[in-house]
Tab-separated table of C-alpha atoms in Angstrom:
chain	number	residue	atom	x	y	z
A	1	MET	CA	0.108	0.439	0.245
A	2	VAL	CA	2.483	2.478	1.172
A	3	ASN	CA	4.935	1.405	-2.277
A	4	LEU	CA	1.747	2.427	-4.264
A	5	ILE	CA	0.528	5.129	-2.689
A	6	LEU	CA	4.501	6.364	-3.117
A	7	LEU	CA	4.295	6.153	-6.856
A	8	LEU	CA	1.209	7.851	-7.020
A	9	ILE	CA	2.583	10.773	-5.438
A	10	SER	CA	5.817	10.191	-7.882
A	11	PHE	CA	3.583	10.509	-10.962
A	12	TYR	CA	1.846	13.048	-9.949
A	13	PHE	CA	5.185	15.081	-10.337
A	14	VAL	CA	6.059	13.238	-13.202
A	15	TYR	CA	2.665	14.460	-14.810
A	16	ARG	CA	3.225	18.514	-12.354
A	17	ILE	CA	6.407	19.669	-14.278
A	18	ASP	CA	5.679	18.431	-17.426
A	19	ALA	CA	8.737	16.422	-18.207
A	20	LEU	CA	7.184	15.093	-21.113
A	21	SER	CA	6.997	18.213	-23.003
A	22	ALA	CA	11.027	18.659	-22.151
A	23	LEU	CA	11.450	15.405	-23.923
A	24	ILE	CA	9.752	16.529	-27.030
A	25	GLN	CA	11.753	19.439	-27.532
A	26	LEU	CA	14.877	17.129	-28.270
A	27	LYS	CA	14.576	16.910	-31.597
A	28	GLN	CA	15.570	20.386	-32.297
A	29	SER	CA	18.633	19.797	-31.356
A	30	ARG	CA	20.753	16.541	-31.730
A	31	VAL	CA	23.038	17.436	-29.485
A	32	ALA	CA	20.626	17.895	-26.719
A	33	ILE	CA	19.870	14.841	-28.010
A	34	HIS	CA	23.057	12.743	-26.987
A	35	LEU	CA	23.533	14.524	-23.941
A	36	PHE	CA	20.045	13.076	-22.530
A	37	ALA	CA	20.943	9.325	-23.797
A	38	GLY	CA	24.251	9.757	-21.638
A	39	SER	CA	22.795	10.754	-18.979
A	40	ALA	CA	20.324	8.416	-18.808
A	41	LEU	CA	22.698	5.580	-19.452
A	42	SER	CA	24.889	7.021	-17.013
A	43	LEU	CA	22.348	6.751	-14.103
A	44	SER	CA	21.236	3.378	-15.177
A	45	LEU	CA	24.382	1.838	-15.397
A	46	LEU	CA	25.250	4.384	-11.702
A	47	ALA	CA	21.946	2.893	-10.033
A	48	ILE	CA	23.368	-1.002	-11.500
A	49	LEU	CA	26.644	-0.350	-9.398
A	50	SER	CA	25.670	-0.763	-5.167
A	51	GLY	CA	27.622	-1.435	-2.367
A	52	GLY	CA	27.627	-1.506	1.179
A	53	ILE	CA	27.295	-3.777	4.195
A	54	SER	CA	23.871	-5.018	4.082
A	55	PRO	CA	22.392	-6.491	0.379
A	56	GLN	CA	18.713	-5.337	2.492
A	57	MET	CA	20.432	-1.541	2.448
A	58	PRO	CA	21.904	-0.696	-0.646
A	59	LEU	CA	24.550	1.962	-1.572
A	60	HIS	CA	25.642	3.419	-4.961
A	61	PHE	CA	27.189	6.446	-6.471
A	62	MET	CA	24.194	8.357	-7.889
A	63	GLY	CA	25.952	10.874	-10.419
A	64	LEU	CA	22.333	12.595	-10.514
A	65	ALA	CA	23.614	16.143	-9.473
A	66	ALA	CA	25.688	16.243	-12.934
A	67	ALA	CA	23.035	14.421	-15.078
A	68	THR	CA	20.163	16.801	-13.622
A	69	LEU	CA	23.250	20.437	-14.172
A	70	ILE	CA	23.236	19.233	-17.845
A	71	ILE	CA	20.222	18.801	-19.126
A	72	GLY	CA	17.851	20.230	-16.804
A	73	TYR	CA	15.445	18.918	-13.798
A	74	ARG	CA	12.512	17.782	-15.911
A	75	LEU	CA	14.237	15.963	-18.944
A	76	ALA	CA	16.717	14.663	-15.187
A	77	VAL	CA	13.037	12.791	-14.228
A	78	ILE	CA	12.837	11.346	-17.839
A	79	ALA	CA	16.301	10.239	-17.271
A	80	VAL	CA	15.637	9.123	-14.413
A	81	LEU	CA	12.209	6.380	-15.237
A	82	LEU	CA	14.528	5.313	-17.086
A	83	ALA	CA	17.252	3.824	-15.202
A	84	ILE	CA	13.940	3.168	-12.940
A	85	GLY	CA	13.210	0.968	-15.809
A	86	VAL	CA	15.602	-1.112	-16.717
A	87	GLN	CA	16.729	-2.123	-12.678
A	88	LEU	CA	13.671	-2.975	-13.312
A	89	ALA	CA	14.320	-4.662	-16.332
A	90	ILE	CA	17.818	-6.904	-15.141
A	91	GLY	CA	15.466	-7.076	-11.843
A	92	LYS	CA	17.821	-4.845	-9.189
A	93	LEU	CA	14.898	-3.216	-7.856
A	94	PRO	CA	12.274	-5.351	-6.335
A	95	PHE	CA	8.583	-3.914	-7.461
A	96	ASP	CA	8.183	-3.358	-3.800
A	97	VAL	CA	10.478	-0.206	-2.871
A	98	LEU	CA	9.978	1.467	-6.349
A	99	GLY	CA	7.770	3.706	-5.203
A	100	ILE	CA	10.638	4.935	-2.257
A	101	SER	CA	13.349	4.459	-4.554
A	102	LEU	CA	11.774	6.700	-7.404
A	103	LEU	CA	10.166	9.201	-5.308
A	104	CYS	CA	12.882	9.501	-2.377
A	105	GLY	CA	15.926	8.262	-4.056
A	106	TYR	CA	15.503	10.285	-6.981
A	107	LEU	CA	12.665	12.678	-6.985
A	108	LEU	CA	13.014	14.596	-3.554
A	109	PRO	CA	17.186	14.865	-4.429
A	110	ILE	CA	16.603	16.610	-8.170
A	111	ILE	CA	14.050	18.491	-6.370
A	112	LEU	CA	16.321	20.132	-3.855
A	113	LEU	CA	19.136	20.665	-6.446
A	114	GLN	CA	16.676	22.763	-8.034
A	115	TYR	CA	16.294	24.808	-4.768
A	116	TRP	CA	20.297	24.771	-4.449
A	117	VAL	CA	20.868	26.131	-7.740
A	118	LYS	CA	18.864	28.947	-7.285
A	119	LEU	CA	20.550	29.812	-4.048
A	120	THR	CA	24.107	29.141	-5.397
A	121	GLN	CA	23.576	30.101	-8.828
A	122	ARG	CA	26.424	32.487	-10.346
A	123	ASN	CA	28.550	33.427	-13.638
A	124	ASN	CA	31.685	32.169	-12.414
A	125	ILE	CA	32.606	28.468	-13.564
A	126	TRP	CA	34.418	28.027	-10.100
A	127	PHE	CA	31.492	28.862	-7.780
A	128	PHE	CA	29.646	27.149	-10.085
A	129	THR	CA	31.821	23.838	-10.103
A	130	PHE	CA	32.944	23.132	-6.031
A	131	ILE	CA	29.523	24.507	-4.682
A	132	THR	CA	26.867	24.549	-6.578
A	133	ALA	CA	27.205	21.236	-8.346
A	134	GLY	CA	30.052	19.445	-5.618
A	135	ILE	CA	28.448	20.483	-2.322
A	136	GLY	CA	24.983	19.609	-4.672
A	137	SER	CA	25.975	16.213	-5.197
A	138	LEU	CA	26.478	16.151	-1.528
A	139	LEU	CA	23.267	17.236	-0.563
A	140	LEU	CA	21.739	14.977	-3.063
A	141	PHE	CA	23.115	11.441	-1.953
A	142	ILE	CA	22.712	12.669	1.703
A	143	ALA	CA	18.696	13.100	1.288
A	144	LYS	CA	18.356	10.156	-0.441
A	145	THR	CA	20.161	7.946	2.227
A	146	LEU	CA	17.758	9.871	4.968
A	147	GLY	CA	14.978	9.307	3.269
A	148	MET	CA	15.910	5.835	2.058
A	149	ALA	CA	16.640	4.827	5.830
A	150	CYS	CA	13.768	6.480	6.843
A	151	TYR	CA	11.683	4.507	5.244
A	152	TYR	CA	13.591	1.435	6.202
A	153	TYR	CA	13.120	2.283	9.949
A	154	TRP	CA	9.195	3.350	9.974
A	155	VAL	CA	7.867	1.196	7.264
A	156	LEU	CA	10.430	-2.393	6.565
A	157	GLN	CA	10.554	-1.974	10.719
A	158	PHE	CA	14.642	-2.857	10.259
A	159	ASP	CA	16.420	-2.007	13.662
A	160	SER	CA	17.023	1.149	14.441
A	161	ALA	CA	20.720	0.080	15.217
A	162	HIS	CA	21.215	-1.584	12.207
A	163	VAL	CA	19.994	1.518	9.741
A	164	VAL	CA	22.063	3.300	11.389
A	165	SER	CA	24.858	1.206	11.350
A	166	GLN	CA	24.895	-0.223	7.860
A	167	TYR	CA	23.610	2.338	5.940
A	168	ILE	CA	23.759	5.887	7.856
A	169	TYR	CA	27.357	5.244	8.923
A	170	VAL	CA	28.696	3.242	5.893
A	171	SER	CA	27.519	6.532	3.060
A	172	PRO	CA	29.940	9.285	3.999
A	173	LEU	CA	32.155	6.710	2.272
A	174	PHE	CA	30.675	7.481	-1.211
A	175	TRP	CA	30.771	11.231	-0.749
A	176	VAL	CA	33.738	11.866	-1.491
A	177	PRO	CA	33.548	9.741	-4.986
A	178	GLU	CA	30.437	11.258	-5.374
A	179	ILE	CA	31.875	14.960	-4.743
A	180	LEU	CA	34.816	14.370	-7.060
A	181	LEU	CA	32.666	12.926	-9.717
A	182	SER	CA	30.031	15.870	-10.015
A	183	VAL	CA	32.999	18.209	-10.248
A	184	THR	CA	35.074	16.439	-12.371
A	185	ILE	CA	32.511	16.131	-14.978
A	186	MET	CA	31.319	20.099	-13.752
A	187	LEU	CA	35.102	20.815	-14.371
A	188	THR	CA	35.291	19.765	-18.399
A	189	CYS	CA	32.158	20.787	-19.423
A	190	LEU	CA	32.376	24.222	-18.276
A	191	GLN	CA	35.662	24.589	-19.549
A	192	HIS	CA	35.327	23.115	-22.811
A	193	ARG	CA	31.403	23.156	-23.878
A	194	PRO	CA	29.617	25.823	-21.005
A	195	GLN	CA	26.648	25.059	-23.744
A	196	TRP	CA	26.099	22.341	-22.887
A	197	VAL	CA	25.503	22.549	-18.871
A	198	ALA	CA	21.640	23.655	-19.142
A	199	CYS	CA	22.054	25.292	-15.100
A	200	PHE	CA	25.140	27.457	-15.707
A	201	GLN	CA	23.792	30.661	-16.391
A	202	GLN	CA	26.897	31.746	-19.165
A	203	SER	CA	27.907	36.075	-18.682
A	204	PRO	CA	26.670	38.295	-21.340
A	205	ASN	CA	30.171	39.353	-21.981
């Protein structure tokens, strides 16, 4: 029942932001299509590569901040749906956790990142790379970890000590690689192809 409710909330969010119209607009630019396809593929591969101590509570690198900053939050939502579909198709994601994985694992972090981008938006590529992208990716990872931890504790009723010791305490091991992933991608794109980063507002000068 909880899974169904979370799924309905997730699809309502997708409907409200009109993500499908952004997908239709992709045909106007071949570069945009390639960026979207690359982002969707990257998110799918990163979602498959899970780690952590407990197989019941896996952790994995997200790459969600970089993908969202490059293709924009609406296309990122579509890419996330494709990544979730790939996980379901290969049996990596059980259907009974689909709702929480979609909502707390991807959609809510994307919303958080949108607010972070608006708060930290600058024309300076170094500020954007290290503050907007770097710290933003960390906030996304923490938001996902806490959201999933709450689900494991309150809904699945896992032991709190088990959740803390084998999920929350392990998550900081992923922070630095996650930040480095976002920073490296953003710095490379902004130095060579800043027009590829949808969320970066270039200076008119």
